Each structure stands twice: as structure tokens, then as C-alpha cells.
CSV table of C-alpha atoms in Angstrom, one decimal:
chain,number,residue,atom,x,y,z
A,1,UNK,CA,14.7,3.6,-9.1
A,2,UNK,CA,13.6,2.2,-5.7
A,3,UNK,CA,11.1,-0.7,-5.8
A,4,UNK,CA,8.6,1.1,-3.6
A,5,UNK,CA,7.7,4.8,-3.7
A,6,UNK,CA,5.8,6.5,-1.0
A,7,UNK,CA,4.2,9.8,-2.3
A,8,UNK,CA,2.6,12.6,-0.4
A,9,UNK,CA,-0.7,13.8,-1.7
A,10,UNK,CA,-1.2,17.5,-0.9
A,11,UNK,CA,1.6,19.6,-2.5
A,12,UNK,CA,2.9,16.7,-4.5
A,13,UNK,CA,0.2,14.7,-6.4
A,14,UNK,CA,-2.3,17.4,-5.8
A,15,UNK,CA,-1.2,21.0,-6.2
A,16,UNK,CA,-2.8,24.1,-4.8
A,17,UNK,CA,-1.9,27.8,-4.7
A,18,UNK,CA,-3.1,28.3,-1.1
A,19,UNK,CA,-4.3,26.4,1.9
A,20,UNK,CA,-8.1,25.8,1.9
A,21,UNK,CA,-8.4,27.9,5.1
A,22,UNK,CA,-6.9,30.9,3.2
A,23,UNK,CA,-9.0,30.4,0.2
A,24,UNK,CA,-12.2,30.1,2.3
A,25,UNK,CA,-11.3,33.2,4.2
A,26,UNK,CA,-10.7,35.1,0.9
A,27,UNK,CA,-13.8,33.9,-0.9
A,28,UNK,CA,-16.3,34.1,2.0
A,29,UNK,CA,-14.8,37.1,3.8
A,30,UNK,CA,-14.2,35.2,7.1
A,31,UNK,CA,-11.2,36.5,9.0
A,32,UNK,CA,-8.4,33.9,9.4
A,33,UNK,CA,-8.4,34.3,13.2
A,34,UNK,CA,-11.9,32.8,13.2
A,35,UNK,CA,-11.0,29.9,10.9
A,36,UNK,CA,-7.6,28.9,12.3
A,37,UNK,CA,-9.0,27.7,15.7
A,38,UNK,CA,-10.7,24.9,13.8
A,39,UNK,CA,-7.7,23.9,11.7
A,40,UNK,CA,-5.3,24.1,14.6
A,41,UNK,CA,-7.7,22.4,17.0
A,42,UNK,CA,-10.4,19.8,16.2
A,43,UNK,CA,-9.3,19.3,12.6
A,44,UNK,CA,-6.0,17.8,13.9
A,45,UNK,CA,-8.0,15.2,15.8
A,46,UNK,CA,-9.9,14.4,12.6
A,47,UNK,CA,-6.7,14.0,10.7
A,48,UNK,CA,-5.6,11.4,13.3
A,49,UNK,CA,-8.9,9.6,13.0
A,50,UNK,CA,-10.0,10.5,16.5
A,51,UNK,CA,-13.0,12.7,15.7
A,52,UNK,CA,-15.6,12.9,12.9
A,53,UNK,CA,-15.1,16.0,10.8
A,54,UNK,CA,-18.8,16.5,10.2
A,55,UNK,CA,-19.5,16.7,14.0
A,56,UNK,CA,-16.5,18.9,14.6
A,57,UNK,CA,-17.3,21.4,11.8
A,58,UNK,CA,-20.9,22.1,13.0
A,59,UNK,CA,-20.2,24.8,15.6
A,60,UNK,CA,-17.6,26.5,13.4
A,61,UNK,CA,-19.8,26.6,10.3
A,62,UNK,CA,-22.4,28.6,12.3
A,63,UNK,CA,-19.6,31.0,13.5
A,64,UNK,CA,-18.4,31.4,9.9
A,65,UNK,CA,-21.8,32.2,8.6
A,66,UNK,CA,-22.1,29.1,6.4
A,67,UNK,CA,-25.8,28.3,6.0
A,68,UNK,CA,-25.8,25.5,3.4
A,69,UNK,CA,-25.0,22.6,5.8
A,70,UNK,CA,-22.0,20.5,6.5
A,71,UNK,CA,-22.3,18.2,3.4
A,72,UNK,CA,-22.3,21.2,1.1
A,73,UNK,CA,-19.4,22.7,2.9
A,74,UNK,CA,-17.3,19.5,2.5
A,75,UNK,CA,-18.3,19.3,-1.2
A,76,UNK,CA,-17.1,22.9,-1.7
A,77,UNK,CA,-13.9,22.2,0.2
A,78,UNK,CA,-13.1,19.0,-1.6
A,79,UNK,CA,-13.8,20.5,-5.0
A,80,UNK,CA,-11.5,23.5,-4.7
A,81,UNK,CA,-8.7,22.1,-2.6
A,82,UNK,CA,-6.1,20.8,-4.9
A,83,UNK,CA,-5.8,19.9,-8.6
A,84,UNK,CA,-4.1,16.8,-9.9
A,85,UNK,CA,-0.4,17.1,-10.8
A,86,UNK,CA,-1.0,15.6,-14.2
A,87,UNK,CA,2.7,15.4,-15.1
A,88,UNK,CA,3.6,13.5,-11.9
A,89,UNK,CA,0.6,11.2,-12.1
A,90,UNK,CA,1.6,10.2,-15.7
A,91,UNK,CA,5.0,9.4,-14.4
A,92,UNK,CA,3.4,7.3,-11.6
A,93,UNK,CA,1.4,5.4,-14.2
A,94,UNK,CA,4.6,4.7,-16.2
A,95,UNK,CA,6.5,3.6,-13.1
A,96,UNK,CA,3.8,1.3,-12.0
A,97,UNK,CA,3.6,-0.2,-15.4
A,98,UNK,CA,7.3,-1.0,-15.2
A,99,UNK,CA,6.9,-2.7,-11.8
A,100,UNK,CA,7.4,0.0,-9.2
A,101,UNK,CA,5.0,-0.2,-6.3
A,102,UNK,CA,3.4,3.2,-5.4
A,103,UNK,CA,1.9,3.9,-2.0
A,104,UNK,CA,0.4,7.2,-0.9
A,105,UNK,CA,1.5,8.6,2.5
A,106,UNK,CA,-0.8,11.3,3.7
A,107,UNK,CA,-2.0,13.3,6.7
A,108,UNK,CA,-5.7,13.5,5.9
A,109,UNK,CA,-9.1,12.9,7.5
A,110,UNK,CA,-11.3,10.1,6.1
A,111,UNK,CA,-13.9,12.2,4.1
A,112,UNK,CA,-11.4,14.1,2.1
A,113,UNK,CA,-9.2,11.1,1.6
A,114,UNK,CA,-12.1,9.1,0.2
A,115,UNK,CA,-12.9,12.0,-2.2
A,116,UNK,CA,-9.2,12.2,-3.3
A,117,UNK,CA,-9.0,8.4,-3.9
A,118,UNK,CA,-12.4,7.9,-5.5
A,119,UNK,CA,-13.6,11.2,-7.0
A,120,UNK,CA,-10.2,12.6,-8.0
A,121,UNK,CA,-9.1,9.1,-9.0
A,122,UNK,CA,-5.8,8.8,-7.2
A,123,UNK,CA,-6.6,5.2,-6.2
A,124,UNK,CA,-5.9,4.1,-9.8
A,125,UNK,CA,-2.3,5.4,-9.5
A,126,UNK,CA,-1.4,3.5,-6.3
A,127,UNK,CA,-1.2,0.1,-4.7
A,128,UNK,CA,-2.3,1.3,-1.3
A,129,UNK,CA,-2.5,4.2,1.1
A,130,UNK,CA,-0.8,5.0,4.4
A,131,UNK,CA,-3.1,7.6,6.0
A,132,UNK,CA,-2.7,9.3,9.4
A,133,UNK,CA,-6.5,8.8,10.0
A,134,UNK,CA,-6.1,5.1,9.8
A,135,UNK,CA,-2.7,4.7,11.5
A,136,UNK,CA,-3.4,7.2,14.3
A,137,UNK,CA,-0.3,9.3,13.9
A,138,UNK,CA,1.0,11.8,11.4
A,139,UNK,CA,4.0,11.7,9.1
A,140,UNK,CA,6.1,13.8,11.4
A,141,UNK,CA,5.7,11.1,14.1
A,142,UNK,CA,8.4,8.4,13.9
A,143,UNK,CA,5.7,5.8,14.8
A,144,UNK,CA,4.2,6.4,11.3
A,145,UNK,CA,7.4,5.2,9.7
A,146,UNK,CA,7.7,2.2,12.1
A,147,UNK,CA,4.2,1.2,11.0
A,148,UNK,CA,5.0,1.6,7.3
A,149,UNK,CA,8.1,-0.5,7.5
A,150,UNK,CA,6.4,-3.2,9.4
A,151,UNK,CA,3.4,-3.3,7.0
A,152,UNK,CA,5.5,-3.4,3.9
A,153,UNK,CA,7.9,-6.1,5.2
A,154,UNK,CA,10.9,-4.7,3.5
A,155,UNK,CA,14.1,-3.0,4.6
A,156,UNK,CA,14.0,0.8,4.2
A,157,UNK,CA,16.6,0.9,1.4
A,158,UNK,CA,14.0,-0.4,-1.0
A,159,UNK,CA,11.9,2.7,-0.4
A,160,UNK,CA,11.8,6.4,-1.4
A,161,UNK,CA,9.5,8.8,0.3
A,162,UNK,CA,8.7,12.1,-1.5
A,163,UNK,CA,7.0,15.0,0.4
A,164,UNK,CA,6.9,18.7,0.0
A,165,UNK,CA,7.1,19.2,3.8
A,166,UNK,CA,10.6,19.2,5.1
A,167,UNK,CA,9.5,18.1,8.6
A,168,UNK,CA,8.0,14.9,7.2
A,169,UNK,CA,11.1,14.3,5.1
A,170,UNK,CA,13.3,14.7,8.2
A,171,UNK,CA,11.2,12.4,10.3
A,172,UNK,CA,11.3,9.6,7.6
A,173,UNK,CA,15.1,10.0,7.3
A,174,UNK,CA,15.4,9.7,11.1
A,175,UNK,CA,13.8,6.3,10.9
A,176,UNK,CA,16.1,5.3,8.1
A,177,UNK,CA,13.6,5.8,5.2
A,178,UNK,CA,15.3,7.5,2.2
A,179,UNK,CA,13.3,10.6,1.5
A,180,UNK,CA,13.4,13.6,-0.8
A,181,UNK,CA,11.9,17.1,-0.6
A,182,UNK,CA,9.6,17.8,-3.5
A,183,UNK,CA,9.2,21.2,-5.2
A,184,UNK,CA,6.7,21.9,-7.9
A,185,UNK,CA,8.0,21.0,-11.4
A,186,UNK,CA,10.3,18.2,-10.2
A,187,UNK,CA,10.0,14.6,-11.5
A,188,UNK,CA,10.2,11.5,-9.5
A,189,UNK,CA,13.1,10.3,-11.6
A,190,UNK,CA,15.1,13.5,-10.7
A,191,UNK,CA,14.5,12.7,-7.0
A,192,UNK,CA,15.4,9.0,-7.2
A,193,UNK,CA,18.9,9.7,-8.4
B,1,UNK,CA,-16.1,-16.9,4.6
B,2,UNK,CA,-18.0,-13.7,4.3
B,3,UNK,CA,-16.4,-10.3,3.9
B,4,UNK,CA,-16.7,-9.4,7.5
B,5,UNK,CA,-14.8,-12.5,8.5
B,6,UNK,CA,-12.2,-11.8,5.9
B,7,UNK,CA,-11.8,-8.2,7.1
B,8,UNK,CA,-11.5,-9.3,10.7
B,9,UNK,CA,-8.8,-12.0,9.9
B,10,UNK,CA,-5.6,-11.2,11.7
B,11,UNK,CA,-3.4,-13.9,10.3
B,12,UNK,CA,-3.5,-14.4,6.6
B,13,UNK,CA,-1.4,-16.8,4.5
B,14,UNK,CA,-1.2,-16.0,0.8
B,15,UNK,CA,-0.1,-19.0,-1.3
B,16,UNK,CA,0.1,-20.1,-4.9
B,17,UNK,CA,2.5,-21.3,-7.5
B,18,UNK,CA,5.3,-19.1,-8.7
B,19,UNK,CA,4.4,-16.1,-10.9
B,20,UNK,CA,0.8,-15.5,-9.8
B,21,UNK,CA,1.5,-12.3,-7.9
B,22,UNK,CA,1.5,-13.3,-4.2
B,23,UNK,CA,3.8,-10.5,-3.2
B,24,UNK,CA,1.8,-7.9,-5.1
B,25,UNK,CA,-1.4,-8.9,-3.5
B,26,UNK,CA,0.2,-9.2,-0.1
B,27,UNK,CA,1.5,-5.7,-0.2
B,28,UNK,CA,-1.8,-4.2,-1.2
B,29,UNK,CA,-3.7,-6.3,1.4
B,30,UNK,CA,-1.2,-5.4,4.2
B,31,UNK,CA,-1.6,-1.7,3.5
B,32,UNK,CA,-5.4,-2.1,3.4
B,33,UNK,CA,-5.8,-4.2,6.5
B,34,UNK,CA,-2.8,-2.8,8.4
B,35,UNK,CA,-1.3,-6.2,9.0
B,36,UNK,CA,2.5,-6.6,9.1
B,37,UNK,CA,3.8,-8.4,6.1
B,38,UNK,CA,6.3,-11.2,6.1
B,39,UNK,CA,7.7,-12.6,2.8
B,40,UNK,CA,8.8,-16.2,2.9
B,41,UNK,CA,11.4,-15.5,0.3
B,42,UNK,CA,13.0,-12.9,2.7
B,43,UNK,CA,13.4,-15.6,5.3
B,44,UNK,CA,14.8,-18.1,2.8
B,45,UNK,CA,17.3,-16.1,0.7
B,46,UNK,CA,20.3,-14.1,1.8
B,47,UNK,CA,22.3,-11.8,-0.5
B,48,UNK,CA,23.3,-13.2,-3.9
B,49,UNK,CA,20.7,-16.0,-3.7
B,50,UNK,CA,22.5,-17.7,-0.8
B,51,UNK,CA,20.1,-20.1,0.9
B,52,UNK,CA,19.5,-19.4,4.6
B,53,UNK,CA,20.0,-22.7,6.6
B,54,UNK,CA,16.7,-24.5,7.1
B,55,UNK,CA,16.8,-24.4,10.9
B,56,UNK,CA,17.2,-20.6,10.8
B,57,UNK,CA,14.3,-20.2,8.4
B,58,UNK,CA,12.2,-22.4,10.7
B,59,UNK,CA,13.1,-20.3,13.7
B,60,UNK,CA,12.3,-17.0,12.0
B,61,UNK,CA,9.1,-18.4,10.6
B,62,UNK,CA,8.1,-19.6,14.1
B,63,UNK,CA,8.8,-16.2,15.5
B,64,UNK,CA,6.7,-14.5,12.8
B,65,UNK,CA,3.8,-16.9,13.3
B,66,UNK,CA,3.8,-16.3,17.1
B,67,UNK,CA,2.8,-12.7,16.5
B,68,UNK,CA,-0.9,-11.9,16.8
B,69,UNK,CA,-1.2,-10.2,13.4
B,70,UNK,CA,0.5,-11.0,10.1
B,71,UNK,CA,0.3,-11.7,6.4
B,72,UNK,CA,2.7,-14.3,5.3
B,73,UNK,CA,3.1,-14.8,1.7
B,74,UNK,CA,5.1,-17.3,-0.4
B,75,UNK,CA,5.3,-20.7,-1.8
B,76,UNK,CA,4.6,-23.5,0.8
B,77,UNK,CA,6.6,-26.5,1.6
B,78,UNK,CA,6.6,-28.9,4.5
B,79,UNK,CA,8.8,-26.6,6.5
B,80,UNK,CA,6.3,-23.8,6.2
B,81,UNK,CA,3.2,-25.9,6.7
B,82,UNK,CA,2.6,-24.5,10.2
B,83,UNK,CA,1.7,-21.1,8.9
B,84,UNK,CA,-1.4,-22.7,7.3
B,85,UNK,CA,-2.4,-24.2,10.6
B,86,UNK,CA,-1.9,-20.8,12.4
B,87,UNK,CA,-3.7,-18.7,9.7
B,88,UNK,CA,-7.3,-17.5,10.1
B,89,UNK,CA,-7.6,-17.2,6.4
B,90,UNK,CA,-5.6,-18.8,3.5
B,91,UNK,CA,-5.8,-17.0,0.2
B,92,UNK,CA,-4.9,-19.4,-2.6
B,93,UNK,CA,-4.1,-17.8,-6.0
B,94,UNK,CA,-4.9,-20.7,-8.2
B,95,UNK,CA,-4.4,-19.2,-11.6
B,96,UNK,CA,-4.0,-20.8,-15.0
B,97,UNK,CA,-0.5,-21.9,-16.0
B,98,UNK,CA,-0.2,-19.4,-18.9
B,99,UNK,CA,-1.0,-16.6,-16.4
B,100,UNK,CA,1.6,-17.7,-14.0
B,101,UNK,CA,4.2,-18.0,-16.8
B,102,UNK,CA,3.4,-14.5,-18.1
B,103,UNK,CA,3.7,-13.2,-14.5
B,104,UNK,CA,7.0,-14.9,-14.3
B,105,UNK,CA,8.2,-13.3,-17.5
B,106,UNK,CA,7.0,-9.8,-16.4
B,107,UNK,CA,8.7,-10.3,-13.0
B,108,UNK,CA,12.0,-11.3,-14.6
B,109,UNK,CA,11.9,-8.3,-16.9
B,110,UNK,CA,11.2,-5.8,-14.1
B,111,UNK,CA,13.7,-7.3,-11.6
B,112,UNK,CA,16.4,-8.6,-13.9
B,113,UNK,CA,18.6,-5.7,-12.9
B,114,UNK,CA,17.2,-4.8,-9.5
B,115,UNK,CA,16.1,-7.3,-6.9
B,116,UNK,CA,12.4,-7.5,-5.8
B,117,UNK,CA,11.9,-5.4,-2.7
B,118,UNK,CA,11.6,-8.4,-0.5
B,119,UNK,CA,14.9,-9.8,-1.5
B,120,UNK,CA,18.5,-8.9,-0.4
B,121,UNK,CA,21.0,-7.3,-2.8
B,122,UNK,CA,22.4,-9.4,-5.5
B,123,UNK,CA,19.1,-11.4,-5.8
B,124,UNK,CA,18.2,-10.1,-9.3
B,125,UNK,CA,15.8,-12.4,-11.1
B,126,UNK,CA,17.5,-14.7,-13.5
B,127,UNK,CA,16.0,-16.2,-16.7
B,128,UNK,CA,15.3,-19.9,-16.5
B,129,UNK,CA,13.4,-22.0,-19.1
B,130,UNK,CA,13.0,-24.7,-16.4
B,131,UNK,CA,11.3,-22.2,-14.1
B,132,UNK,CA,9.1,-21.0,-16.8
B,133,UNK,CA,8.1,-24.6,-17.6
B,134,UNK,CA,7.3,-25.2,-14.0
B,135,UNK,CA,4.9,-22.2,-14.0
B,136,UNK,CA,3.3,-23.1,-17.3
B,137,UNK,CA,2.6,-26.7,-16.3
B,138,UNK,CA,1.7,-25.7,-12.7
B,139,UNK,CA,4.1,-28.3,-11.5
B,140,UNK,CA,4.0,-27.0,-7.9
B,141,UNK,CA,0.2,-27.2,-7.7
B,142,UNK,CA,-0.1,-30.8,-6.7
B,143,UNK,CA,2.1,-30.2,-3.6
B,144,UNK,CA,0.0,-27.1,-2.7
B,145,UNK,CA,-3.2,-28.9,-3.1
B,146,UNK,CA,-1.9,-31.6,-0.8
B,147,UNK,CA,-0.8,-29.1,1.9
B,148,UNK,CA,-4.2,-27.2,2.0
B,149,UNK,CA,-6.4,-30.3,1.9
B,150,UNK,CA,-6.7,-30.3,5.7
B,151,UNK,CA,-7.5,-26.6,5.9
B,152,UNK,CA,-10.3,-26.4,3.3
B,153,UNK,CA,-12.7,-24.4,5.6
B,154,UNK,CA,-10.5,-21.4,5.7
B,155,UNK,CA,-9.2,-21.4,2.1
B,156,UNK,CA,-10.3,-18.7,-0.3
B,157,UNK,CA,-9.4,-19.9,-3.8
B,158,UNK,CA,-9.1,-17.1,-6.4
B,159,UNK,CA,-8.8,-18.5,-9.9
B,160,UNK,CA,-8.0,-15.4,-11.9
B,161,UNK,CA,-6.7,-11.8,-11.7
B,162,UNK,CA,-10.3,-10.7,-12.2
B,163,UNK,CA,-11.4,-12.7,-9.1
B,164,UNK,CA,-8.5,-11.3,-7.1
B,165,UNK,CA,-9.3,-7.7,-8.1
B,166,UNK,CA,-12.9,-8.3,-7.1
B,167,UNK,CA,-11.9,-9.8,-3.8
B,168,UNK,CA,-9.6,-6.8,-3.1
B,169,UNK,CA,-12.4,-4.4,-4.0
B,170,UNK,CA,-14.7,-6.2,-1.6
B,171,UNK,CA,-12.4,-6.1,1.3
B,172,UNK,CA,-11.4,-2.5,0.7
């Protein structure tokens, strides 16, 4: 088992059956073509920490017919978007108890990241977080991995990065970080072989 | 030092006797504050516990210290004294001997077959009664106290795991 694990959040430690945009579209009868401009546009800047999601959401909420305010929208979003992968979290707890360092590596904006760490409790399973909103680049950018290696002060062979997105896995590998593609039901010990 | 000053520190030295968890804290703090981490042990030890020549360690240390942002963790000795001068903040894990010894035992158990991440291959932890005694009696403490005496204004002394956890929560 590598000494340091870097784990993706969405799709690995938190599982969901659909993207939030799809769920919102279905539950509130808003066509995807009116939702996606936000997620493909301003939301990407929020994920990179360049814009505040509350400000960016305001014009879109009006267009989507949401009348309960931005705070309530974020509460709804955070509550429905992803349930803890209990099996994997238990494995994380066991690995940490036996000395493995666990860091989260995620592309997320600050509000949801705070919710995930504090309300969903993922902070108790990790030693730290590498987040796109703090670093200023996403996991499919080689600069993200340069930053991670510099911060951890170790050579890459001590690491294993696990993510459900093959683009992120490929980018990590291109920077020499051992990485594995996660599919639901897998265990970390299977991927670390 | 208040928390704002701590959070704005760009050069942090983490020191303490063996077994107190300097590397553990350094990793967490580096990720939290986005400061590049340098382990003194990485500079000192090559594969299979081969000592790196002192002049080479000094050169690598000087290069690391010249950077504008860093966390440097590890035991201090006269060779590494300049990192204390260069640091904005010195975090001193000054734990009880039993805590250090217990930390040493746990570390040996975890890394007896696999080296710590900061060490090269072949550097698995080896059991040593002598080492354990040094931790238990805090034998290295006198030297550390002597080294930090002239830097008292920037030393943050943490006396227990509880104090360290509280410190980490405060800067997070």
C-alpha cells in the first residue's frame, strides 16, 4: 500500500446516480439547455476559485424560476448531491489507523467543499485537501500535480491517486503520479496492487 | 504570535525530538497553507540508510531556505541551524517523553516493512532500544532548547497532541 493516498470526492468517496444539473432539471422541470450554460460557464470559474458561486448563481436562479433565494438553493444542492460511500470511507479509516496518509483531491468550489468536509464529515477521514478552488487549476491540468508533489515533499512513487474520471487519471500519470481509475464497488486495496 | 500572523507565515520550521509527529503535522500544514514541504530526513538519508555527505546536505538545505515559501521539518543540529534564522515561525513540538516514545513505537510498527514517504527505498524503520530510550528521556531536548534560545519571539511551543490539534484547527 502506498504511504500517501489521494482520493477524488465526487464519484469515489461520494456517490451519486446523476449529476446535480440532471437531477435539478428532472425535479424542477427546467430544461437542461437552460441549466448547462451555468455549469459550462460561470461554474467553472467558481471551481477554480475565481468567482463567488452565490453571485454567479443569481441571474440563473431567476431564469430557472427558483424563488427561495441562493442560500436555500445551495442547501438543496448540497443535500441531494452525493451520498457517502460508506464502504470506502471505512476502508479509509482503517488505512489511516495503520499509518497511511489520506488527502482528498477534488475539483470543487468553496461552498460545497466546506459542506462536504464539515457537514458530510469527510474531514475526519483525511489529513488534508487539494482543491481546485484553492490551487487555481483542476485535476486535468498538469500544474495541479506539480503543486501536489511540491507541497507533499515526496517523490511520486509514494503516492496513489484514485479518481473515477479517466482524464484526471491520465493527467496524473503524465506527471509521474501513479493513479488508478475507480469504479463503484472497488476497494482501495484492489487498486493499490 | 496571533493566528493571522501564523497564517501569513511563509517560512515555517517544525522541530522537536524524535517520535513527536513532526512529519505528520508538516504534511497537514503544508496542504492547508499551500507551502512546499521539505523533510530534513530526505536531505540526510539516501537509499538503505546511507548518510548523504554533510556538505551536500548543507547545499540542499541552503537551496531550500533560499526559496520564498517553505515548511522545513526535522530534528535540528548545528548544520541545520540557519533554517531557524530564516523561518518566520518555528513550531516546536515539545511533548512528554512517553508520548514521543509511543510515537516512535507506532512509527516503527507502521514503517518496519515500508519506508516513510519522505525516505528513500530500503529505509524501513528499525527497532532500537537505544532510540526508544532517547525518546523516553527526551535526550535531544537540551540541544533543541539551546538552538531555539535566540529565536524565542517566533517560537510556538506545543506541549501535547491536544494543543497541536487545537493549533491546527485554529489555522485551518
